[in-house]
Coordinates of N, CA and C and ligand atoms in Angstrom, one line a residue:
M1 N -54.3 -58.9 29.6 CA -53.0 -58.3 29.1 C -53.2 -58.1 27.6
S2 N -52.9 -57.0 27.1 CA -53.1 -56.7 25.7 C -52.0 -57.4 24.9
P3 N -52.4 -57.7 23.6 CA -51.4 -58.4 22.7 C -50.1 -57.6 22.7
E4 N -50.2 -56.3 22.8 CA -48.9 -55.5 22.7 C -48.1 -55.8 23.9
R5 N -48.8 -55.9 25.1 CA -48.0 -56.2 26.3 C -47.4 -57.6 26.3
L6 N -48.3 -58.6 25.8 CA -47.8 -59.9 25.7 C -46.5 -60.0 24.8
T7 N -46.6 -59.3 23.7 CA -45.5 -59.2 22.8 C -44.3 -58.6 23.5
S8 N -44.6 -57.5 24.2 CA -43.6 -56.8 24.8 C -42.9 -57.7 25.9
A9 N -43.8 -58.5 26.7 CA -43.2 -59.4 27.7 C -42.4 -60.5 27.0
A10 N -42.9 -61.0 25.9 CA -42.1 -62.1 25.2 C -40.8 -61.5 24.7
M11 N -40.9 -60.3 24.2 CA -39.7 -59.6 23.7 C -38.7 -59.5 24.8
Q12 N -39.2 -59.1 26.0 CA -38.3 -58.9 27.1 C -37.6 -60.2 27.5
R13 N -38.5 -61.3 27.4 CA -37.9 -62.6 27.8 C -36.7 -63.0 26.8
V14 N -37.1 -62.8 25.5 CA -36.0 -63.1 24.5 C -34.8 -62.2 24.7
S15 N -35.2 -60.9 24.9 CA -34.1 -59.9 25.1 C -33.3 -60.2 26.3
G16 N -34.1 -60.7 27.4 CA -33.4 -61.0 28.7 C -32.4 -62.2 28.4
M17 N -32.9 -63.2 27.7 CA -32.0 -64.4 27.4 C -30.8 -63.9 26.6
N18 N -31.1 -63.1 25.6 CA -30.0 -62.6 24.8 C -29.0 -61.8 25.6
R19 N -29.6 -61.1 26.6 CA -28.7 -60.3 27.4 C -27.9 -61.2 28.3
R20 N -28.6 -62.2 28.9 CA -27.8 -63.1 29.7 C -26.7 -63.8 28.9
H21 N -27.1 -64.2 27.7 CA -26.1 -64.9 26.8 C -25.0 -64.0 26.5
F22 N -25.4 -62.7 26.2 CA -24.3 -61.7 25.9 C -23.4 -61.5 27.1
L23 N -24.1 -61.4 28.3 CA -23.3 -61.2 29.5 C -22.3 -62.3 29.8
R24 N -22.9 -63.6 29.6 CA -22.0 -64.8 29.8 C -20.8 -64.7 28.9
T25 N -21.2 -64.4 27.6 CA -20.1 -64.5 26.6 C -19.1 -63.4 26.8
S26 N -19.6 -62.2 27.1 CA -18.6 -61.1 27.3 C -17.9 -61.3 28.6
F27 N -18.5 -61.9 29.6 CA -17.8 -62.2 30.9 C -16.7 -63.2 30.6
A28 N -17.0 -64.2 29.8 CA -16.0 -65.2 29.4 C -14.8 -64.5 28.7
C29 N -15.2 -63.6 27.8 CA -14.1 -62.9 27.0 C -13.3 -62.1 28.0
T30 N -14.0 -61.4 28.9 CA -13.3 -60.5 29.8 C -12.4 -61.4 30.7
L31 N -13.0 -62.5 31.2 CA -12.2 -63.4 32.0 C -11.0 -63.9 31.3
A32 N -11.2 -64.3 30.0 CA -10.0 -64.8 29.3 C -8.9 -63.8 29.2
S33 N -9.2 -62.5 29.1 CA -8.1 -61.6 29.0 C -7.4 -61.3 30.4
F34 N -8.0 -61.8 31.5 CA -7.4 -61.7 32.8 C -6.9 -63.0 33.4
V35 N -7.1 -64.1 32.7 CA -6.7 -65.4 33.2 C -5.1 -65.3 33.3
P36 N -4.6 -65.7 34.4 CA -3.1 -65.7 34.5 C -2.5 -66.6 33.4
A37 N -1.3 -66.2 33.1 CA -0.6 -66.9 32.0 C -0.5 -68.4 32.4
A38 N -0.3 -68.7 33.7 CA -0.2 -70.1 34.1 C -1.4 -70.9 33.7
L39 N -2.6 -70.3 33.8 CA -3.8 -71.1 33.5 C -4.0 -71.2 32.0
L40 N -3.7 -70.1 31.3 CA -3.7 -70.2 29.8 C -2.8 -71.3 29.3
A41 N -1.7 -71.5 30.0 CA -0.7 -72.4 29.5 C -1.1 -73.9 29.7
T42 N -2.2 -74.1 30.5 CA -2.6 -75.4 30.8 C -3.7 -75.9 29.8
Q43 N -4.0 -75.0 28.8 CA -5.0 -75.4 27.9 C -4.7 -76.8 27.2
Q44 N -5.7 -77.6 27.1 CA -5.5 -79.0 26.7 C -4.9 -79.1 25.2
D45 N -5.3 -78.1 24.4 CA -4.8 -78.3 23.0 C -3.4 -77.8 22.7
E46 N -2.8 -77.4 23.7 CA -1.4 -76.9 23.6 C -0.4 -78.0 23.8
P47 N 0.7 -78.0 23.1 CA 1.7 -79.1 23.2 C 2.4 -79.1 24.6
F48 N 2.6 -78.0 25.2 CA 3.3 -78.0 26.5 C 2.4 -77.4 27.6
Q49 N 2.5 -78.0 28.7 CA 1.6 -77.6 29.9 C 2.5 -77.2 31.1
L50 N 1.9 -76.4 31.9 CA 2.5 -76.1 33.2 C 2.0 -77.1 34.2
D51 N 2.8 -78.2 34.5 CA 2.3 -79.2 35.4 C 2.4 -78.7 36.8
P52 N 1.4 -79.1 37.7 CA 1.4 -78.5 39.1 C 2.6 -78.9 39.8
L53 N 3.0 -78.1 40.8 CA 4.2 -78.4 41.6 C 3.8 -79.6 42.5
P54 N 4.8 -80.4 42.9 CA 4.4 -81.6 43.8 C 4.4 -81.2 45.3
Y55 N 4.5 -79.9 45.6 CA 4.4 -79.4 46.9 C 3.8 -78.0 46.9
S56 N 3.4 -77.5 48.1 CA 2.7 -76.2 48.1 C 3.8 -75.1 48.0
F57 N 3.3 -73.9 47.7 CA 4.2 -72.7 47.5 C 5.0 -72.4 48.8
D58 N 4.4 -72.7 50.0 CA 5.1 -72.4 51.2 C 5.9 -73.6 51.8
A59 N 5.9 -74.7 51.0 CA 6.6 -75.9 51.5 C 8.1 -75.8 51.7
L60 N 8.7 -74.9 51.0 CA 10.2 -74.7 51.1 C 10.6 -73.6 52.0
E61 N 9.6 -73.0 52.7 CA 10.0 -72.0 53.7 C 10.8 -72.6 54.8
P62 N 11.7 -71.9 55.4 CA 12.1 -70.5 55.2 C 13.1 -70.3 54.1
H63 N 13.6 -71.4 53.5 CA 14.7 -71.3 52.6 C 14.3 -70.6 51.3
I64 N 13.2 -71.0 50.7 CA 12.6 -70.3 49.6 C 11.2 -69.9 50.0
D65 N 10.9 -68.6 50.0 CA 9.6 -68.1 50.5 C 8.4 -68.3 49.5
A66 N 7.2 -68.4 50.1 CA 6.0 -68.8 49.4 C 5.7 -67.8 48.3
R67 N 5.9 -66.5 48.6 CA 5.6 -65.5 47.5 C 6.5 -65.6 46.3
T68 N 7.8 -65.8 46.6 CA 8.7 -66.1 45.5 C 8.3 -67.3 44.7
M69 N 8.0 -68.4 45.4 CA 7.6 -69.6 44.7 C 6.4 -69.4 43.8
Q70 N 5.4 -68.7 44.3 CA 4.1 -68.5 43.6 C 4.4 -67.7 42.3
L71 N 5.1 -66.5 42.5 CA 5.4 -65.7 41.4 C 6.3 -66.4 40.4
H72 N 7.3 -67.1 40.9 CA 8.2 -67.8 40.0 C 7.5 -68.8 39.2
F73 N 6.7 -69.6 39.8 CA 6.0 -70.7 39.1 C 4.9 -70.2 38.2
E74 N 4.0 -69.4 38.7 CA 2.8 -69.0 37.9 C 3.2 -67.9 36.9
K75 N 4.0 -66.9 37.2 CA 4.2 -65.8 36.3 C 5.4 -66.1 35.4
H76 N 6.5 -66.6 36.0 CA 7.7 -66.7 35.2 C 7.7 -68.0 34.4
H77 N 7.6 -69.2 35.1 CA 7.5 -70.5 34.4 C 6.3 -70.5 33.5
G78 N 5.1 -70.1 34.0 CA 3.9 -70.1 33.3 C 4.0 -69.2 32.0
G79 N 4.7 -68.1 32.1 CA 5.0 -67.3 30.9 C 5.8 -68.0 29.9
Y80 N 6.8 -68.7 30.3 CA 7.7 -69.4 29.3 C 6.9 -70.5 28.6
V81 N 6.0 -71.2 29.3 CA 5.2 -72.3 28.7 C 4.3 -71.6 27.7
R82 N 3.6 -70.6 28.1 CA 2.7 -69.9 27.1 C 3.4 -69.4 25.9
K83 N 4.6 -68.8 26.1 CA 5.3 -68.2 24.9 C 5.9 -69.3 24.1
L84 N 6.3 -70.5 24.7 CA 6.8 -71.6 23.9 C 5.7 -72.1 23.0
N85 N 4.5 -72.3 23.6 CA 3.4 -72.8 22.8 C 3.1 -71.8 21.6
A86 N 3.1 -70.5 22.0 CA 2.8 -69.5 20.9 C 3.9 -69.5 19.8
A87 N 5.2 -69.7 20.2 CA 6.2 -69.8 19.2 C 6.1 -71.0 18.3
L88 N 5.5 -72.1 18.8 CA 5.4 -73.3 18.0 C 4.2 -73.3 17.1
R89 N 3.3 -72.4 17.3 CA 2.1 -72.3 16.4 C 2.4 -72.2 15.0
S90 N 3.5 -71.5 14.6 CA 3.9 -71.3 13.2 C 5.0 -72.2 12.8
A91 N 5.4 -73.2 13.7 CA 6.6 -74.0 13.5 C 6.1 -75.3 12.7
P92 N 7.1 -76.0 12.1 CA 6.7 -77.3 11.5 C 6.0 -78.2 12.6
P93 N 4.9 -78.9 12.2 CA 4.1 -79.6 13.2 C 4.8 -80.6 14.0
E94 N 5.8 -81.2 13.4 CA 6.5 -82.3 14.2 C 7.2 -81.8 15.4
L95 N 7.6 -80.5 15.5 CA 8.2 -79.9 16.6 C 7.3 -79.8 17.8
R96 N 6.0 -79.8 17.5 CA 5.0 -79.7 18.6 C 4.8 -81.0 19.4
S97 N 5.3 -82.1 18.8 CA 5.2 -83.4 19.5 C 6.5 -83.8 20.2
M98 N 7.6 -83.0 20.1 CA 8.9 -83.3 20.7 C 8.9 -83.0 22.2
E99 N 9.7 -83.7 22.9 CA 9.9 -83.4 24.3 C 10.7 -82.1 24.4
V100 N 10.4 -81.3 25.4 CA 11.1 -80.0 25.5 C 12.6 -80.1 25.6
E101 N 13.1 -81.2 26.2 CA 14.5 -81.4 26.3 C 15.1 -81.7 24.9
E102 N 14.3 -82.4 24.1 CA 14.8 -82.6 22.7 C 14.9 -81.3 21.9
L103 N 13.9 -80.4 22.1 CA 14.0 -79.1 21.5 C 15.3 -78.4 21.9
C104 N 15.7 -78.6 23.1 CA 16.9 -77.9 23.6 C 18.1 -78.6 23.0
R105 N 18.1 -80.0 23.1 CA 19.3 -80.8 22.6 C 19.5 -80.5 21.1
Q106 N 18.5 -80.4 20.4 CA 18.6 -80.2 18.9 C 18.5 -78.8 18.4
I107 N 18.8 -77.9 19.3 CA 18.6 -76.4 19.0 C 19.2 -76.0 17.7
K108 N 20.4 -76.5 17.4 CA 21.1 -76.1 16.2 C 20.5 -76.6 14.9
A109 N 19.7 -77.7 15.0 CA 19.0 -78.2 13.9 C 17.6 -77.6 13.7
M110 N 17.2 -76.7 14.6 CA 15.9 -76.1 14.5 C 15.9 -75.0 13.4
P111 N 14.7 -74.7 12.9 CA 14.6 -73.5 11.9 C 15.3 -72.3 12.5
V112 N 16.1 -71.7 11.8 CA 16.9 -70.5 12.3 C 16.0 -69.4 12.8
T113 N 14.9 -69.2 12.2 CA 14.0 -68.1 12.7 C 13.4 -68.5 14.0
L114 N 13.4 -69.8 14.4 CA 12.7 -70.2 15.6 C 13.7 -70.3 16.8
Q115 N 15.0 -70.4 16.4 CA 16.0 -70.6 17.5 C 16.0 -69.6 18.6
P116 N 15.9 -68.3 18.3 CA 15.9 -67.3 19.4 C 14.8 -67.6 20.4
A117 N 13.6 -67.9 19.9 CA 12.4 -68.1 20.8 C 12.6 -69.4 21.6
L118 N 13.2 -70.5 20.9 CA 13.4 -71.7 21.6 C 14.5 -71.6 22.7
R119 N 15.5 -70.8 22.4 CA 16.6 -70.6 23.4 C 16.0 -70.0 24.7
K120 N 15.0 -69.1 24.5 CA 14.3 -68.5 25.7 C 13.3 -69.4 26.3
F121 N 12.4 -69.9 25.5 CA 11.1 -70.5 26.1 C 11.2 -72.0 26.2
A122 N 11.8 -72.7 25.3 CA 12.0 -74.2 25.5 C 13.0 -74.3 26.6
G123 N 14.1 -73.5 26.6 CA 15.0 -73.5 27.7 C 14.3 -73.1 29.0
G124 N 13.5 -72.1 29.0 CA 12.8 -71.6 30.2 C 11.9 -72.7 30.8
H125 N 11.2 -73.4 29.9 CA 10.3 -74.5 30.4 C 11.1 -75.7 30.9
A126 N 12.1 -76.1 30.2 CA 12.9 -77.3 30.6 C 13.7 -77.0 31.9
N127 N 14.3 -75.8 32.0 CA 15.1 -75.4 33.2 C 14.2 -75.4 34.4
H128 N 13.1 -74.8 34.3 CA 12.2 -74.7 35.5 C 11.6 -76.1 35.9
R129 N 11.3 -76.9 34.9 CA 10.8 -78.2 35.3 C 11.8 -79.0 36.1
L130 N 13.1 -79.0 35.6 CA 14.1 -79.7 36.4 C 14.3 -79.1 37.7
F131 N 14.4 -77.7 37.8 CA 14.6 -77.0 39.1 C 13.5 -77.4 40.1
W132 N 12.2 -77.4 39.7 CA 11.2 -77.8 40.7 C 11.3 -79.2 41.1
S133 N 11.8 -80.1 40.2 CA 11.8 -81.5 40.5 C 12.9 -81.9 41.4
I134 N 13.9 -81.1 41.6 CA 15.0 -81.5 42.5 C 14.9 -80.8 43.8
L135 N 13.8 -80.0 44.0 CA 13.6 -79.3 45.3 C 12.6 -80.2 46.0
S136 N 12.7 -80.2 47.4 CA 11.7 -80.9 48.2 C 11.7 -80.3 49.6
P137 N 10.5 -80.4 50.2 CA 10.4 -79.9 51.6 C 11.0 -81.0 52.5
D138 N 11.3 -82.2 52.0 CA 11.8 -83.2 52.9 C 13.0 -83.9 52.1
P139 N 14.0 -83.1 51.9 CA 15.1 -83.6 51.0 C 16.0 -84.6 51.6
K140 N 16.6 -85.4 50.8 CA 17.8 -86.2 51.2 C 19.0 -85.3 51.2
T141 N 19.7 -85.1 52.3 CA 20.7 -84.0 52.4 C 22.1 -84.4 52.0
T142 N 22.3 -85.7 51.8 CA 23.7 -86.1 51.3 C 23.5 -87.2 50.3
P143 N 24.3 -87.2 49.2 CA 24.2 -88.2 48.2 C 24.9 -89.5 48.7
Q144 N 24.5 -90.6 48.1 CA 25.1 -91.9 48.5 C 25.3 -92.7 47.2
G145 N 26.0 -93.8 47.3 CA 26.1 -94.8 46.2 C 26.9 -94.3 45.1
P146 N 26.5 -94.7 43.8 CA 27.3 -94.4 42.6 C 27.4 -92.8 42.4
L147 N 26.4 -92.1 42.8 CA 26.5 -90.6 42.6 C 27.5 -90.0 43.5
A148 N 27.5 -90.5 44.8 CA 28.5 -90.0 45.8 C 29.9 -90.3 45.3
E149 N 30.1 -91.5 44.8 CA 31.4 -91.9 44.3 C 31.8 -91.1 43.1
A150 N 30.9 -90.8 42.2 CA 31.2 -90.0 41.0 C 31.5 -88.5 41.4
L151 N 30.9 -88.0 42.4 CA 31.2 -86.6 42.9 C 32.6 -86.6 43.5
D152 N 32.9 -87.7 44.3 CA 34.3 -87.7 44.8 C 35.3 -87.8 43.7
R153 N 35.1 -88.7 42.7 CA 36.1 -88.9 41.6 C 36.2 -87.6 40.9
S154 N 35.1 -86.8 40.6 CA 35.2 -85.7 39.7 C 35.7 -84.4 40.4
F155 N 35.3 -84.3 41.7 CA 35.6 -83.0 42.4 C 36.5 -83.2 43.7
G156 N 36.7 -84.4 44.1 CA 37.5 -84.7 45.3 C 36.7 -85.0 46.5
S157 N 35.6 -84.2 46.6 CA 34.7 -84.5 47.8 C 33.4 -83.7 47.5
L158 N 32.4 -84.0 48.3 CA 31.1 -83.3 48.2 C 31.3 -81.8 48.5
D159 N 32.0 -81.5 49.6 CA 32.3 -80.1 49.9 C 33.0 -79.4 48.8
A160 N 34.0 -80.0 48.2 CA 34.7 -79.4 47.1 C 33.7 -79.1 45.9
F161 N 32.9 -80.1 45.6 CA 31.9 -79.8 44.6 C 31.0 -78.6 44.9
K162 N 30.5 -78.6 46.2 CA 29.6 -77.5 46.6 C 30.3 -76.1 46.5
R163 N 31.6 -76.1 46.8 CA 32.4 -74.8 46.7 C 32.5 -74.4 45.2
S164 N 32.8 -75.3 44.4 CA 32.9 -75.0 42.9 C 31.6 -74.6 42.3
F165 N 30.5 -75.3 42.8 CA 29.2 -74.9 42.3 C 28.8 -73.5 42.7
K166 N 29.1 -73.2 44.0 CA 28.8 -71.9 44.5 C 29.6 -70.8 43.8
D167 N 30.8 -71.1 43.5 CA 31.7 -70.1 42.8 C 31.0 -69.9 41.4
A168 N 30.6 -70.9 40.7 CA 30.0 -70.8 39.4 C 28.7 -70.0 39.5
A169 N 27.9 -70.2 40.6 CA 26.6 -69.5 40.8 C 26.9 -68.0 41.0
L170 N 27.9 -67.7 41.8 CA 28.2 -66.3 42.1 C 28.9 -65.6 40.9
S171 N 29.6 -66.3 40.1 CA 30.3 -65.7 39.0 C 29.4 -65.6 37.7
R172 N 28.2 -66.2 37.7 CA 27.3 -66.0 36.6 C 26.8 -64.6 36.6
F173 N 27.3 -63.8 35.7 CA 27.0 -62.4 35.6 C 25.6 -62.2 35.1
G174 N 24.7 -61.5 35.8 CA 23.3 -61.3 35.3 C 22.5 -62.5 35.6
S175 N 21.7 -62.9 34.6 CA 20.7 -64.0 34.8 C 21.2 -65.3 34.2
G176 N 20.9 -66.4 34.8 CA 21.2 -67.7 34.2 C 21.0 -68.8 35.2
F177 N 21.7 -69.9 34.8 CA 21.5 -71.2 35.6 C 22.9 -71.8 35.7
V178 N 23.1 -72.6 36.8 CA 24.3 -73.4 37.0 C 23.9 -74.8 37.2
W179 N 24.6 -75.7 36.6 CA 24.2 -77.1 36.4 C 25.3 -78.1 36.9
L180 N 24.8 -79.2 37.4 CA 25.7 -80.4 37.5 C 25.3 -81.3 36.4
T181 N 26.2 -81.7 35.6 CA 25.9 -82.7 34.5 C 26.7 -83.9 34.6
A182 N 26.2 -85.0 34.0 CA 27.0 -86.2 33.8 C 27.4 -86.4 32.4
K183 N 28.7 -86.7 32.2 CA 29.1 -86.9 30.8 C 29.0 -88.4 30.5
P184 N 29.0 -88.8 29.2 CA 28.8 -90.2 28.8 C 29.8 -91.1 29.5
D185 N 31.0 -90.7 29.9 CA 31.9 -91.6 30.6 C 31.6 -91.7 32.1
G186 N 30.6 -91.1 32.5 CA 30.2 -91.2 33.9 C 30.8 -90.1 34.8
S187 N 31.7 -89.3 34.3 CA 32.3 -88.2 35.1 C 31.3 -87.1 35.2
L188 N 31.5 -86.2 36.2 CA 30.5 -85.1 36.4 C 31.2 -83.8 36.2
A189 N 30.4 -82.8 35.8 CA 31.0 -81.5 35.5 C 30.0 -80.4 35.9
I190 N 30.5 -79.2 36.2 CA 29.6 -78.0 36.4 C 29.6 -77.2 35.2
S191 N 28.4 -76.8 34.8 CA 28.3 -75.8 33.6 C 27.4 -74.7 34.0
S192 N 27.5 -73.6 33.2 CA 26.8 -72.4 33.5 C 26.2 -71.8 32.2
T193 N 24.9 -71.5 32.2 CA 24.3 -70.9 31.0 C 23.7 -69.6 31.3
P194 N 23.8 -68.7 30.3 CA 23.2 -67.4 30.4 C 21.7 -67.4 30.1
N195 N 20.9 -66.4 30.7 CA 19.5 -66.2 30.4 C 18.7 -67.5 30.6
Q196 N 17.9 -68.0 29.6 CA 17.2 -69.2 29.8 C 17.8 -70.4 29.0
Q197 N 19.0 -70.3 28.6 CA 19.6 -71.4 27.9 C 19.7 -72.6 28.7
N198 N 19.5 -73.8 28.1 CA 19.6 -75.0 28.8 C 21.0 -75.6 28.5
T199 N 21.6 -76.3 29.5 CA 22.9 -76.9 29.3 C 23.0 -77.8 28.1
L200 N 21.9 -78.4 27.7 CA 21.9 -79.3 26.5 C 22.1 -78.5 25.2
M201 N 21.9 -77.2 25.2 CA 22.2 -76.4 24.1 C 23.7 -76.2 23.9
L202 N 24.4 -76.3 25.0 CA 25.9 -76.2 24.9 C 26.5 -77.6 24.7
D203 N 26.0 -78.6 25.3 CA 26.5 -79.9 25.2 C 25.4 -80.9 25.2
P204 N 25.0 -81.3 23.9 CA 23.9 -82.2 23.8 C 24.0 -83.6 24.3
V205 N 25.2 -84.0 24.7 CA 25.3 -85.4 25.2 C 25.5 -85.5 26.7
A206 N 25.6 -84.3 27.3 CA 25.7 -84.3 28.8 C 24.3 -84.5 29.4
V207 N 24.2 -85.1 30.5 CA 22.9 -85.3 31.2 C 22.7 -84.3 32.3
P208 N 21.8 -83.4 32.3 CA 21.6 -82.5 33.4 C 21.1 -83.3 34.6
L209 N 21.8 -83.1 35.7 CA 21.4 -83.8 37.0 C 20.8 -82.9 38.0
L210 N 21.3 -81.7 38.1 CA 20.7 -80.7 39.0 C 21.0 -79.3 38.5
V211 N 20.1 -78.4 38.9 CA 20.3 -77.0 38.4 C 19.8 -76.1 39.5
I212 N 20.5 -74.9 39.5 CA 20.0 -73.8 40.3 C 19.7 -72.6 39.4
D213 N 18.6 -72.0 39.7 CA 18.2 -70.8 39.0 C 18.8 -69.6 39.7
V214 N 19.6 -68.8 39.1 CA 20.2 -67.7 39.7 C 19.7 -66.4 39.1
W215 N 18.6 -66.4 38.5 CA 17.9 -65.1 38.1 C 17.5 -64.5 39.4
E216 N 17.5 -63.1 39.4 CA 17.1 -62.4 40.6 C 15.6 -62.8 41.0
H217 N 14.8 -63.1 40.0 CA 13.4 -63.5 40.4 C 13.3 -64.7 41.3
A218 N 14.4 -65.5 41.3 CA 14.4 -66.7 42.1 C 14.7 -66.4 43.6
Y219 N 15.2 -65.2 43.9 CA 15.6 -65.0 45.3 C 15.5 -63.6 45.8
Y220 N 15.2 -62.6 44.9 CA 15.4 -61.2 45.4 C 14.4 -60.8 46.5
L221 N 13.2 -61.3 46.5 CA 12.2 -60.9 47.5 C 12.7 -61.2 48.9
K222 N 13.4 -62.3 49.1 CA 13.9 -62.7 50.4 C 15.4 -62.4 50.6
Y223 N 16.2 -62.5 49.6 CA 17.6 -62.4 49.8 C 18.2 -61.1 49.2
Q224 N 17.4 -60.3 48.5 CA 17.8 -59.1 47.8 C 19.1 -59.4 47.0
N225 N 20.2 -58.7 47.2 CA 21.4 -58.9 46.4 C 22.3 -60.0 47.0
R226 N 21.8 -60.7 48.0 CA 22.7 -61.7 48.6 C 22.6 -63.1 48.0
R227 N 23.0 -63.2 46.8 CA 22.9 -64.4 46.0 C 23.6 -65.6 46.8
A228 N 24.7 -65.3 47.4 CA 25.5 -66.3 48.2 C 24.6 -67.0 49.2
D229 N 23.8 -66.2 49.9 CA 22.9 -66.7 51.0 C 21.9 -67.6 50.4
Y230 N 21.4 -67.2 49.2 CA 20.4 -68.0 48.5 C 21.0 -69.4 48.1
V231 N 22.2 -69.3 47.6 CA 22.8 -70.6 47.2 C 23.0 -71.5 48.4
D232 N 23.5 -70.9 49.5 CA 23.6 -71.7 50.7 C 22.3 -72.3 51.2
A233 N 21.2 -71.5 51.1 CA 19.9 -72.0 51.5 C 19.4 -73.1 50.6
F234 N 19.7 -73.0 49.3 CA 19.3 -74.0 48.3 C 19.6 -75.4 48.7
W235 N 20.8 -75.6 49.3 CA 21.2 -77.0 49.7 C 20.3 -77.6 50.8
N236 N 19.5 -76.7 51.5 CA 18.6 -77.2 52.5 C 17.3 -77.8 51.9
V237 N 17.1 -77.5 50.7 CA 15.8 -78.0 50.0 C 16.1 -78.7 48.7
M238 N 17.4 -79.0 48.5 CA 17.8 -79.7 47.3 C 17.9 -81.2 47.6
D239 N 17.1 -82.0 46.9 CA 16.9 -83.4 47.2 C 17.9 -84.3 46.5
W240 N 18.9 -84.8 47.2 CA 19.9 -85.7 46.5 C 19.3 -87.0 46.0
A241 N 18.1 -87.4 46.6 CA 17.5 -88.6 46.1 C 17.0 -88.4 44.7
A242 N 16.5 -87.2 44.3 CA 16.1 -86.9 43.0 C 17.3 -87.0 42.0
V243 N 18.4 -86.5 42.5 CA 19.6 -86.4 41.6 C 20.2 -87.8 41.5
E244 N 20.2 -88.6 42.5 CA 20.7 -90.0 42.4 C 19.8 -90.8 41.4
S245 N 18.5 -90.5 41.4 CA 17.7 -91.2 40.5 C 17.9 -90.8 39.1
R246 N 18.2 -89.5 38.8 CA 18.5 -89.1 37.5 C 19.8 -89.6 37.0
F247 N 20.8 -89.7 37.9 CA 22.1 -90.3 37.6 C 22.0 -91.8 37.2
A248 N 21.2 -92.5 38.0 CA 20.9 -93.9 37.7 C 20.2 -94.1 36.4
D249 N 19.2 -93.3 36.1 CA 18.5 -93.4 34.8 C 19.4 -93.2 33.6
A250 N 20.4 -92.2 33.8 CA 21.2 -91.9 32.7 C 22.1 -93.0 32.3
F251 N 22.5 -93.9 33.2 CA 23.4 -94.9 32.9 C 22.8 -96.3 33.0
Q252 N 21.5 -96.4 32.9 CA 20.9 -97.7 32.9 C 21.1 -98.3 31.5
A253 N 21.3 -99.6 31.5 CA 21.6 -100.3 30.2 C 20.3 -100.3 29.3
Ligands
MN301 MN1 13.4 -68.7 37.0

């Protein structure tokens, strides 16, 4: 083999390595630009993460369909987490170590220029975290104990509460959330928030116990315009055990 050919072969090896390195690097760059928002949001160096659901996307069928769950979790909730992290990059560093519920509770004390983003994305993250946590494929279907007594005291009966809650869900014009909250005196109330606002932004001392997402993205694939049917179906996967536990935590000494 001539020195020229040797050199040429060596050059090819080097050039091949560089090419592989280049391909790996550019593949990684290309991949990064197509990684779903949900995955980007789980990057370790970000203050907020999209925690995995405690059940599979199809676990709440037929009441909430798998396609809706996947899109809702990965695209919508994932997007709120990603945009919350992005908004906090230019914020005072202490905000990056706060719980998302605290960002909501203290919204009026936040930098004025940051408040619109926090109303959307801190709210969006907190609202969806609570929503997923009170849903279950194997829910407790009736409340008991102190929570059941508080529902009776505040609304007259469980059925009366459900009727008022449904009315609030149907009368929320456009997108938003409807909540059951506990007040400091132990009484319960229904509240309703527009867009991605969290009920703590309206009332910082109320404790959110349960929430329903009434954005069309939460139900349109299966129920189309029939929000009432979606609200009825919600009770089949709403876990009263999770709500009892939140109520107990709120009033522990
Ligand atoms: Mn939603």
